[in-house]
Tab-separated table of C-alpha atoms in Angstrom:
chain	number	residue	atom	x	y	z
R	1	MET	CA	-24.984	15.951	-9.693
R	2	GLN	CA	-21.980	15.119	-11.879
R	3	PRO	CA	-18.448	14.553	-10.564
R	4	VAL	CA	-15.547	16.657	-11.803
R	5	LEU	CA	-12.298	14.857	-12.640
R	6	THR	CA	-9.221	16.453	-11.130
R	7	ASP	CA	-6.612	13.929	-12.317
R	8	ASN	CA	-6.192	11.012	-14.708
R	9	THR	CA	-7.575	8.306	-12.436
R	10	VAL	CA	-10.745	6.391	-13.131
R	11	PRO	CA	-13.631	8.537	-11.834
R	12	ALA	CA	-15.034	7.668	-8.438
R	13	ALA	CA	-18.525	8.156	-9.839
R	14	PRO	CA	-19.822	7.244	-13.311
R	15	LEU	CA	-19.794	9.950	-15.948
R	16	LEU	CA	-23.356	9.718	-17.141
R	17	PRO	CA	-24.970	11.554	-20.048
R	18	PRO	CA	-26.932	14.696	-19.118
R	19	GLN	CA	-30.280	13.051	-19.776
R	20	SER	CA	-29.492	10.468	-17.096
R	21	ALA	CA	-30.384	12.871	-14.266
R	22	ALA	CA	-34.095	12.451	-14.973
R	23	GLU	CA	-33.676	8.701	-15.317
R	24	THR	CA	-31.874	8.293	-11.999
R	25	ALA	CA	-34.371	10.598	-10.268
R	26	ALA	CA	-37.175	8.390	-11.594
R	27	ALA	CA	-35.365	5.290	-10.299
R	28	ARG	CA	-35.056	6.874	-6.853
R	29	ALA	CA	-38.725	7.835	-6.844
R	30	ALA	CA	-39.704	4.279	-7.785
R	31	MET	CA	-37.484	2.910	-5.011
R	32	VAL	CA	-39.077	5.206	-2.452
R	33	ALA	CA	-42.589	4.333	-3.661
R	34	ARG	CA	-41.794	0.626	-3.335
R	35	LEU	CA	-40.522	1.061	0.230
R	36	GLU	CA	-43.597	3.097	1.142
R	37	LYS	CA	-45.950	0.518	-0.313
R	38	SER	CA	-44.280	-2.264	1.673
R	39	GLY	CA	-44.691	-0.237	4.857
R	40	GLU	CA	-40.937	-0.055	5.486
R	41	LEU	CA	-40.641	3.691	4.863
R	42	GLY	CA	-42.712	6.400	6.472
R	43	ARG	CA	-43.002	10.116	5.934
R	44	GLY	CA	-40.175	12.169	7.342
R	45	PRO	CA	-36.521	13.113	6.871
R	46	VAL	CA	-35.345	9.632	5.824
R	47	ARG	CA	-37.798	9.608	2.937
R	48	GLU	CA	-36.760	13.078	1.836
R	49	ALA	CA	-33.082	12.134	1.964
R	50	LEU	CA	-33.694	8.991	-0.102
R	51	LEU	CA	-35.461	11.036	-2.762
R	52	ALA	CA	-32.731	13.665	-2.915
R	53	LEU	CA	-29.541	11.588	-2.654
R	54	PRO	CA	-28.016	10.463	-5.992
R	55	ARG	CA	-26.898	7.052	-4.778
R	56	GLU	CA	-25.335	6.294	-8.158
R	57	VAL	CA	-22.444	8.581	-7.143
R	58	LEU	CA	-21.709	6.344	-4.144
R	59	LEU	CA	-22.224	3.066	-6.022
R	60	PRO	CA	-20.489	3.578	-9.381
R	61	HIS	CA	-19.931	-0.138	-9.902
R	62	ALA	CA	-21.318	-3.425	-8.617
R	63	TYR	CA	-20.262	-7.041	-8.639
R	64	VAL	CA	-22.816	-9.655	-9.654
R	65	ARG	CA	-22.224	-13.222	-8.575
R	66	VAL	CA	-22.361	-15.661	-11.482
R	67	SER	CA	-21.463	-18.888	-9.637
R	68	GLY	CA	-24.019	-20.854	-7.681
R	69	PRO	CA	-23.828	-21.634	-3.928
R	70	GLY	CA	-20.722	-23.481	-2.802
R	71	ALA	CA	-18.599	-22.669	-5.857
R	72	ASP	CA	-14.897	-22.154	-5.221
R	73	PRO	CA	-13.430	-20.139	-6.817
R	74	ILE	CA	-16.388	-17.856	-7.361
R	75	ASP	CA	-17.150	-16.301	-10.739
R	76	TRP	CA	-18.230	-12.655	-10.721
R	77	ARG	CA	-19.148	-10.002	-13.238
R	78	LEU	CA	-18.375	-6.343	-12.593
R	79	LEU	CA	-20.952	-3.835	-13.796
R	80	ASP	CA	-19.560	-0.410	-14.630
R	81	GLY	CA	-22.260	2.234	-14.280
R	82	SER	CA	-20.582	4.496	-16.821
R	83	HIS	CA	-20.592	1.821	-19.558
R	84	PRO	CA	-23.651	1.865	-21.839
R	85	ASP	CA	-23.836	-1.944	-21.981
R	86	ASP	CA	-24.005	-2.186	-18.180
R	87	ARG	CA	-25.931	0.943	-17.405
R	88	GLN	CA	-29.521	-0.336	-17.262
R	89	GLU	CA	-28.715	-3.445	-15.218
R	90	TRP	CA	-26.514	-1.423	-12.867
R	91	LEU	CA	-29.128	1.298	-12.434
R	92	GLU	CA	-31.827	-1.223	-11.554
R	93	LEU	CA	-29.512	-3.060	-9.167
R	94	ILE	CA	-28.388	-0.055	-7.128
R	95	HIS	CA	-32.024	1.027	-6.682
R	96	SER	CA	-33.189	-2.467	-5.739
R	97	ASP	CA	-33.526	-3.938	-2.261
R	98	GLU	CA	-30.353	-5.990	-2.767
R	99	SER	CA	-27.040	-5.453	-1.043
R	100	ILE	CA	-24.555	-4.030	-3.556
R	101	LEU	CA	-21.248	-5.926	-3.708
R	102	LEU	CA	-18.338	-3.542	-4.152
R	103	GLN	CA	-14.950	-4.930	-3.091
R	104	ARG	CA	-13.187	-8.288	-3.228
R	105	ASP	CA	-10.415	-9.134	-0.782
R	106	ARG	CA	-9.911	-5.492	0.252
R	107	GLU	CA	-8.796	-4.574	-3.269
R	108	PRO	CA	-8.007	-1.009	-4.448
R	109	LEU	CA	-11.101	0.551	-6.005
R	110	ASP	CA	-9.673	3.109	-8.416
R	111	ALA	CA	-9.461	1.031	-11.598
R	112	LEU	CA	-11.496	-2.155	-11.379
R	113	PRO	CA	-11.785	-4.089	-14.659
R	114	ARG	CA	-15.273	-4.294	-16.096
R	115	GLY	CA	-16.646	-7.719	-17.020
R	116	PRO	CA	-16.008	-11.294	-15.827
R	117	VAL	CA	-13.559	-11.992	-13.019
R	118	THR	CA	-12.835	-15.154	-11.041
R	119	GLY	CA	-11.885	-15.663	-7.413
R	120	GLY	CA	-11.943	-13.676	-4.233
R	121	HIS	CA	-14.540	-13.033	-1.565
R	122	MET	CA	-16.504	-9.885	-0.841
R	123	THR	CA	-15.039	-7.702	1.891
R	124	SER	CA	-17.248	-4.650	1.448
R	125	MET	CA	-20.793	-4.052	0.293
R	126	SER	CA	-23.618	-1.630	0.816
R	127	THR	CA	-26.393	-2.550	3.199
R	128	TYR	CA	-29.643	-3.392	1.457
R	129	THR	CA	-31.902	-0.384	1.497
R	130	PRO	CA	-34.753	-1.687	3.714
R	131	ALA	CA	-32.243	-2.330	6.508
R	132	THR	CA	-30.755	1.146	6.116
R	133	VAL	CA	-34.216	2.703	6.242
R	134	GLU	CA	-35.174	0.660	9.290
R	135	ALA	CA	-32.024	1.693	11.157
R	136	LEU	CA	-32.209	5.409	10.402
R	137	GLN	CA	-35.896	5.556	11.320
R	138	ALA	CA	-35.353	3.567	14.529
R	139	MET	CA	-32.669	6.025	15.632
R	140	GLU	CA	-35.036	8.962	15.068
R	141	LEU	CA	-32.257	10.924	13.408
R	142	GLY	CA	-32.814	14.662	13.189
R	143	SER	CA	-31.251	17.935	12.123
R	144	GLY	CA	-28.318	19.166	14.171
R	145	GLN	CA	-27.480	15.807	15.735
R	146	ARG	CA	-23.914	14.495	15.873
R	147	TYR	CA	-23.829	11.146	14.065
R	148	LEU	CA	-21.229	8.355	14.030
R	149	GLU	CA	-21.341	5.520	11.500
R	150	LEU	CA	-19.180	2.484	12.290
R	151	GLY	CA	-18.154	0.529	9.209
R	152	PRO	CA	-19.820	2.789	6.612
R	153	GLY	CA	-18.461	0.940	3.556
R	154	PRO	CA	-19.305	3.031	0.473
R	155	GLY	CA	-21.120	5.561	2.633
R	156	VAL	CA	-24.766	5.257	1.578
R	157	SER	CA	-26.243	5.381	5.073
R	158	LEU	CA	-23.607	7.947	6.104
R	159	ALA	CA	-24.635	10.210	3.228
R	160	LEU	CA	-28.311	9.841	4.093
R	161	ALA	CA	-27.546	10.673	7.716
R	162	ALA	CA	-25.517	13.722	6.697
R	163	ALA	CA	-28.386	14.940	4.525
R	164	ILE	CA	-30.588	14.805	7.632
R	165	THR	CA	-28.200	16.129	10.296
R	166	GLY	CA	-26.650	18.860	8.174
R	167	PRO	CA	-23.027	19.261	7.034
R	168	GLY	CA	-20.099	18.671	9.364
R	169	LEU	CA	-22.007	16.486	11.817
R	170	ALA	CA	-21.792	12.989	10.277
R	171	THR	CA	-18.607	10.938	10.678
R	172	GLY	CA	-17.776	7.409	9.558
R	173	VAL	CA	-14.984	5.121	10.753
R	174	GLU	CA	-13.866	2.609	8.124
R	175	ARG	CA	-11.094	0.064	8.684
R	176	ASP	CA	-10.223	-0.570	5.029
R	177	GLY	CA	-8.088	2.258	3.661
R	178	HIS	CA	-9.109	1.700	0.031
R	179	MET	CA	-12.797	1.794	0.910
R	180	ALA	CA	-12.365	4.823	3.179
R	181	ALA	CA	-10.721	6.806	0.378
R	182	PHE	CA	-13.286	5.620	-2.175
R	183	ALA	CA	-16.210	6.604	0.057
R	184	GLN	CA	-14.714	9.982	0.960
R	185	ARG	CA	-14.089	10.903	-2.657
R	186	ASN	CA	-17.650	10.042	-3.613
R	187	LEU	CA	-19.097	11.835	-0.588
R	188	ASP	CA	-17.100	14.915	-1.554
R	189	HIS	CA	-18.669	14.749	-5.017
R	190	LEU	CA	-22.077	14.803	-3.357
R	191	GLY	CA	-21.150	17.717	-1.120
R	192	VAL	CA	-23.113	16.450	1.895
R	193	GLY	CA	-20.398	17.408	4.387
R	194	ALA	CA	-19.674	13.907	5.754
R	195	GLU	CA	-16.200	12.663	6.658
R	196	VAL	CA	-14.791	9.128	6.634
R	197	ILE	CA	-11.915	8.391	9.031
R	198	GLU	CA	-9.689	5.383	8.408
R	199	GLY	CA	-9.501	3.479	11.685
R	200	ASP	CA	-10.812	0.667	13.841
R	201	ALA	CA	-14.578	0.988	14.143
R	202	LEU	CA	-14.477	-0.983	17.394
R	203	GLU	CA	-12.799	2.040	18.978
R	204	GLY	CA	-15.387	4.532	17.725
R	205	HIS	CA	-13.962	8.015	17.188
R	206	GLU	CA	-13.273	9.793	20.449
R	207	ALA	CA	-12.050	13.015	18.836
R	208	ARG	CA	-15.594	14.095	17.919
R	209	ALA	CA	-17.463	12.489	20.806
R	210	PRO	CA	-20.003	12.580	22.282
R	211	TYR	CA	-22.498	11.570	19.606
R	212	ASP	CA	-26.256	11.901	19.623
R	213	ARG	CA	-26.638	8.903	17.341
R	214	ILE	CA	-24.288	5.972	16.747
R	215	HIS	CA	-25.001	3.336	14.134
R	216	SER	CA	-22.919	0.236	13.503
R	217	GLY	CA	-23.031	-1.285	10.035
R	218	ILE	CA	-21.146	-4.331	11.325
R	219	GLY	CA	-22.352	-7.042	13.661
R	220	VAL	CA	-20.495	-7.473	16.954
R	221	PRO	CA	-20.783	-10.236	19.595
R	222	CYS	CA	-21.052	-7.646	22.374
R	223	VAL	CA	-20.996	-3.867	22.596
R	224	PRO	CA	-17.515	-2.312	22.563
R	225	VAL	CA	-17.049	-0.128	25.630
R	226	PRO	CA	-15.921	2.949	23.628
R	227	TRP	CA	-19.244	3.011	21.782
R	228	VAL	CA	-21.167	3.376	25.023
R	229	GLU	CA	-18.703	5.890	26.432
R	230	GLN	CA	-19.019	8.074	23.332
R	231	LEU	CA	-22.829	8.198	23.448
R	232	ALA	CA	-24.207	11.584	24.535
R	233	PRO	CA	-27.003	12.023	27.095
R	234	GLY	CA	-30.270	11.528	25.238
R	235	GLY	CA	-28.376	9.556	22.578
R	236	ARG	CA	-29.204	6.319	20.756
R	237	LEU	CA	-26.895	3.544	19.595
R	238	LEU	CA	-28.062	0.823	17.220
R	239	THR	CA	-26.141	-2.309	16.284
R	240	THR	CA	-26.562	-5.951	15.300
R	241	LEU	CA	-25.426	-8.516	17.848
R	242	ALA	CA	-23.692	-11.258	15.895
R	243	THR	CA	-23.795	-14.862	16.990
R	244	ARG	CA	-22.116	-17.768	15.243
R	245	THR	CA	-25.291	-18.369	13.279
R	246	PRO	CA	-26.481	-15.973	10.574
R	247	SER	CA	-29.986	-17.413	10.929
R	248	TRP	CA	-31.331	-15.414	13.862
R	249	PRO	CA	-29.808	-11.943	14.290
R	250	GLY	CA	-30.518	-9.577	17.136
R	251	HIS	CA	-30.884	-5.798	17.035
R	252	LEU	CA	-29.640	-3.940	20.078
R	253	LEU	CA	-30.843	-0.416	20.818
R	254	VAL	CA	-28.865	1.377	23.514
R	255	THR	CA	-30.094	4.674	24.923
R	256	ARG	CA	-28.471	7.035	27.383
R	257	THR	CA	-31.027	9.031	29.327
R	258	THR	CA	-30.599	12.723	29.930
R	259	ALA	CA	-29.569	11.737	33.461
R	260	GLY	CA	-26.777	9.553	32.054
R	261	THR	CA	-28.300	6.132	32.734
R	262	VAL	CA	-27.625	3.523	30.052
R	263	GLU	CA	-30.477	1.233	28.970
R	264	ALA	CA	-30.257	-1.486	26.316
R	265	VAL	CA	-32.981	-3.575	24.666
R	266	LEU	CA	-32.337	-6.573	22.418
R	267	ARG	CA	-34.897	-7.843	19.904
R	268	GLY	CA	-34.816	-10.627	17.368
R	269	ARG	CA	-35.203	-9.533	13.768
R	270	PRO	CA	-35.481	-11.234	10.360
R	271	ARG	CA	-32.240	-9.613	9.169
R	272	GLY	CA	-29.065	-8.068	10.466
R	273	TYR	CA	-25.647	-6.814	9.429
R	274	ARG	CA	-22.720	-9.056	8.588
R	275	PRO	CA	-20.233	-9.558	11.422
R	276	LEU	CA	-16.898	-7.811	11.560
R	277	LEU	CA	-14.009	-9.209	9.529
R	278	GLY	CA	-12.504	-12.324	11.053
R	279	TYR	CA	-15.768	-13.547	12.592
R	280	ARG	CA	-16.604	-16.978	11.232
R	281	TRP	CA	-20.253	-17.897	10.750
R	282	LEU	CA	-21.482	-21.464	10.832
R	283	THR	CA	-22.959	-22.814	7.603
R	284	ALA	CA	-25.248	-25.693	6.712
R	285	LEU	CA	-24.104	-25.737	3.105
R	286	ASP	CA	-21.504	-28.494	3.479
R	287	HIS	CA	-24.089	-30.831	5.031
R	288	ARG	CA	-26.887	-30.225	2.540
R	289	ALA	CA	-26.209	-33.207	0.275
R	290	ARG	CA	-25.764	-35.603	3.220
R	291	ILE	CA	-28.974	-34.419	4.855
R	292	LYS	CA	-30.882	-34.977	1.645
R	293	ALA	CA	-29.478	-38.513	1.358
R	294	ASP	CA	-30.076	-39.348	5.028
R	295	PRO	CA	-32.470	-37.008	6.885
R	296	GLY	CA	-32.144	-39.104	10.034
R	297	THR	CA	-34.228	-41.325	12.286
R	298	ALA	CA	-37.865	-40.345	12.690
R	299	ARG	CA	-39.362	-39.801	16.114
R	300	SER	CA	-42.419	-38.071	17.506
R	301	THR	CA	-42.209	-34.520	18.833
R	302	PRO	CA	-44.596	-32.296	20.779
R	303	LEU	CA	-43.078	-29.222	19.139
R	304	ALA	CA	-44.520	-27.995	15.878
R	305	PRO	CA	-41.972	-25.996	13.866
R	306	PRO	CA	-41.992	-22.523	15.461
R	307	PRO	CA	-42.985	-19.796	12.991
R	308	ASP	CA	-40.270	-17.774	11.362
R	309	ASP	CA	-41.553	-14.583	12.988
R	310	ALA	CA	-41.213	-15.954	16.537
R	311	TYR	CA	-38.145	-13.743	16.717
R	312	GLY	CA	-37.874	-13.808	20.489
R	313	PHE	CA	-37.601	-17.593	20.485
R	314	TRP	CA	-35.155	-17.859	17.619
R	315	LEU	CA	-32.946	-15.149	19.113
R	316	ALA	CA	-32.771	-17.127	22.353
R	317	ALA	CA	-31.937	-20.248	20.322
R	318	ALA	CA	-28.915	-18.496	18.828
R	319	TYR	CA	-27.468	-18.265	22.346
R	320	LEU	CA	-29.036	-21.103	24.336
R	321	ALA	CA	-28.792	-23.770	21.622
R	322	PRO	CA	-25.341	-22.655	20.458
R	323	GLY	CA	-23.576	-23.950	17.393
R	324	VAL	CA	-26.692	-24.479	15.257
R	325	VAL	CA	-27.717	-22.902	11.981
R	326	ARG	CA	-30.838	-23.182	9.874
R	327	ASP	CA	-30.850	-24.148	6.208
R	328	PHE	CA	-33.504	-21.813	4.849
R	329	GLN	CA	-33.275	-23.443	1.417
R	330	ALA	CA	-34.532	-26.805	2.683
R	331	GLU	CA	-38.085	-27.943	1.890
R	332	THR	CA	-38.954	-28.377	5.558
R	333	MET	CA	-37.378	-26.778	8.627
R	334	THR	CA	-33.820	-28.070	8.886
R	335	ILE	CA	-31.528	-27.188	11.799
R	336	VAL	CA	-27.878	-28.192	11.589
R	337	ALA	CA	-25.083	-28.368	14.175
R	338	PRO	CA	-22.216	-28.592	11.672
R	339	GLU	CA	-19.406	-28.963	14.203
R	340	ASP	CA	-21.230	-31.864	15.855
R	341	ASP	CA	-22.212	-33.508	12.564
R	342	SER	CA	-25.815	-33.466	13.719
R	343	TRP	CA	-29.109	-32.216	12.320
R	344	ALA	CA	-32.877	-32.235	12.664
R	345	VAL	CA	-35.395	-32.235	9.813
R	346	THR	CA	-39.067	-31.683	10.588
R	347	GLY	CA	-41.633	-34.085	9.139
R	348	PRO	CA	-42.842	-36.075	7.427
R	349	GLY	CA	-46.238	-34.956	8.613
R	350	ASN	CA	-47.191	-33.183	11.810
R	351	GLY	CA	-45.719	-34.303	15.098
R	352	THR	CA	-42.670	-35.956	13.561
R	353	VAL	CA	-39.018	-34.980	13.295
R	354	ARG	CA	-35.991	-36.810	11.901
R	355	VAL	CA	-32.742	-36.496	13.846
R	356	HIS	CA	-29.196	-37.496	13.019
R	357	GLY	CA	-25.895	-37.501	14.859
R	358	PRO	CA	-24.664	-37.522	18.436
R	359	ARG	CA	-26.439	-34.274	19.302
R	360	ASP	CA	-30.231	-34.222	19.373
R	361	VAL	CA	-30.666	-30.687	18.122
R	362	TRP	CA	-34.447	-30.869	18.116
R	363	ALA	CA	-34.589	-32.028	21.743
R	364	GLU	CA	-32.680	-28.878	22.679
R	365	LEU	CA	-35.199	-26.739	20.801
R	366	GLU	CA	-38.095	-28.597	22.444
R	367	ASP	CA	-36.657	-27.822	25.878
R	368	LEU	CA	-35.870	-24.220	24.990
R	369	HIS	CA	-39.325	-23.607	23.544
R	370	ALA	CA	-40.934	-24.855	26.759
R	371	ARG	CA	-38.703	-22.534	28.780
R	372	TRP	CA	-39.507	-19.639	26.434
R	373	GLU	CA	-43.237	-20.183	26.949
R	374	GLN	CA	-42.773	-20.384	30.737
R	375	ALA	CA	-40.906	-17.080	30.581
R	376	GLY	CA	-43.949	-15.489	28.912
R	377	ARG	CA	-42.863	-15.816	25.268
R	378	PRO	CA	-40.566	-12.777	25.466
R	379	GLU	CA	-39.891	-10.830	22.280
R	380	ARG	CA	-37.488	-8.367	23.861
R	381	TYR	CA	-34.641	-8.771	26.322
R	382	ARG	CA	-32.861	-6.344	28.600
R	383	VAL	CA	-29.079	-6.129	28.373
R	384	ASP	CA	-26.934	-4.999	31.290
R	385	LEU	CA	-23.878	-3.318	29.783
R	386	ARG	CA	-22.376	-2.250	33.101
R	387	ASP	CA	-22.037	-5.447	35.080
R	388	SER	CA	-19.261	-5.281	37.692
R	389	SER	CA	-17.720	-8.510	36.365
R	390	GLY	CA	-17.170	-6.928	32.959
R	391	GLY	CA	-19.646	-9.207	31.203
R	392	GLN	CA	-22.749	-8.081	29.335
R	393	HIS	CA	-25.761	-10.015	30.561
R	394	VAL	CA	-29.096	-10.570	28.832
R	395	THR	CA	-32.359	-11.371	30.598
R	396	SER	CA	-36.013	-11.621	29.637
R	397	GLY	CA	-37.178	-10.244	32.976
R	398	ALA	CA	-37.245	-11.085	36.639
R	399	GLY	CA	-38.141	-14.280	38.445
R	400	PRO	CA	-37.023	-17.917	38.441
R	401	LYS	CA	-38.403	-18.706	34.964
R	402	THR	CA	-36.593	-15.934	33.144
R	403	LEU	CA	-34.367	-16.688	30.150
R	404	SER	CA	-30.855	-15.339	30.510
R	405	TRP	CA	-27.386	-15.593	29.031
R	406	THR	CA	-24.088	-13.731	28.842
R	407	LEU	CA	-22.792	-12.213	25.628
R	408	PRO	CA	-19.426	-13.560	24.431
R	409	PRO	CA	-16.504	-11.191	24.945
R	410	LEU	CA	-15.186	-9.094	22.103
R	411	ALA	CA	-11.695	-10.427	22.714
R	412	ALA	CA	-12.839	-13.831	21.439
R	413	VAL	CA	-13.244	-12.395	17.950
R	414	PRO	CA	-10.080	-12.541	15.805
R	415	ARG	CA	-9.263	-9.124	14.369
R	416	GLN	CA	-7.896	-8.861	10.860
R	417	THR	CA	-4.741	-6.795	10.620
R	418	PRO	CA	-4.597	-4.021	8.017
């Protein structure tokens, strides 16, 4: 599918030579085969949509980071999919499992300069494909369903959803006006019948409610009330719950029964969506050199480093050991509380941990792990979204040994003005 220019602006989608259609179709087929082989993609409408959708129309350019971690300002390189010198690298990138970086500092997207550029931070990107596949399959999206995408960015998952639901049923709400216009123009080129509304995703889109499926491409600390109110009976809502640490995200699936009852289940996952603009994540990066120079004082510990896939434990740690973040680049498990200038480094050897600072981070994890085991090593948690106090409460079950906490209010998150 080739876009048609109607004015003198830079095209919203790359003008590729006619022979490129077979090449891009082959790239899509290879992408789908890779996702099937990994077990992330099953047979069904999501697979068919991935095979059919020319994603190059939605991702006509891509930033590549040139600078290493911690660099400021950051050096980037913009790949232009319509330029022959960029084409192969761009084509491989947009069909990879990487997130595609598209916009710096909410910039206009009509005439971005190809090549090296310095400065700025990414404000919009596409979700990496395995996460998109996981979300669409988990929602059990089907033909004829009304679909709402919150924070669609360039519209990849919105386009896939529209290909499944049918035209006129898929709506996206995008806060950034430049990105909303960019996505709509590209979606119109595809002809999938999806619409992007410029607005605050936290408010949903009441005009077309109720929705059978709602998907949030942004992480939120708790569930905005309008999202739940706009969910139809029999509907599903999927979002990432963002904590201050990017290390241990949670996926929340909300369902409204045909009788109208709302049920919500929270699970830890290895990946999640970035939080909404204005939400500040903790980082271990600034402490990395100091930790390497002084890992801390060694002491014995009964707690072996919990495995990475103990998602139920690590999700609880994000809430019940607040203010900590893991440095996944470290040689051994390293947990940092950057605001307390404290850290814990496992080893050397089994049964030993090194701790530094006024806060014994590892002692907190030891205590939490014991409580998690007493609670039955839960991997899923129930979330009460309709508490009379207005809070949203999480619990692993019933009884005195249950793990529980309250989600932080949405009002605590600073909102970025347009």
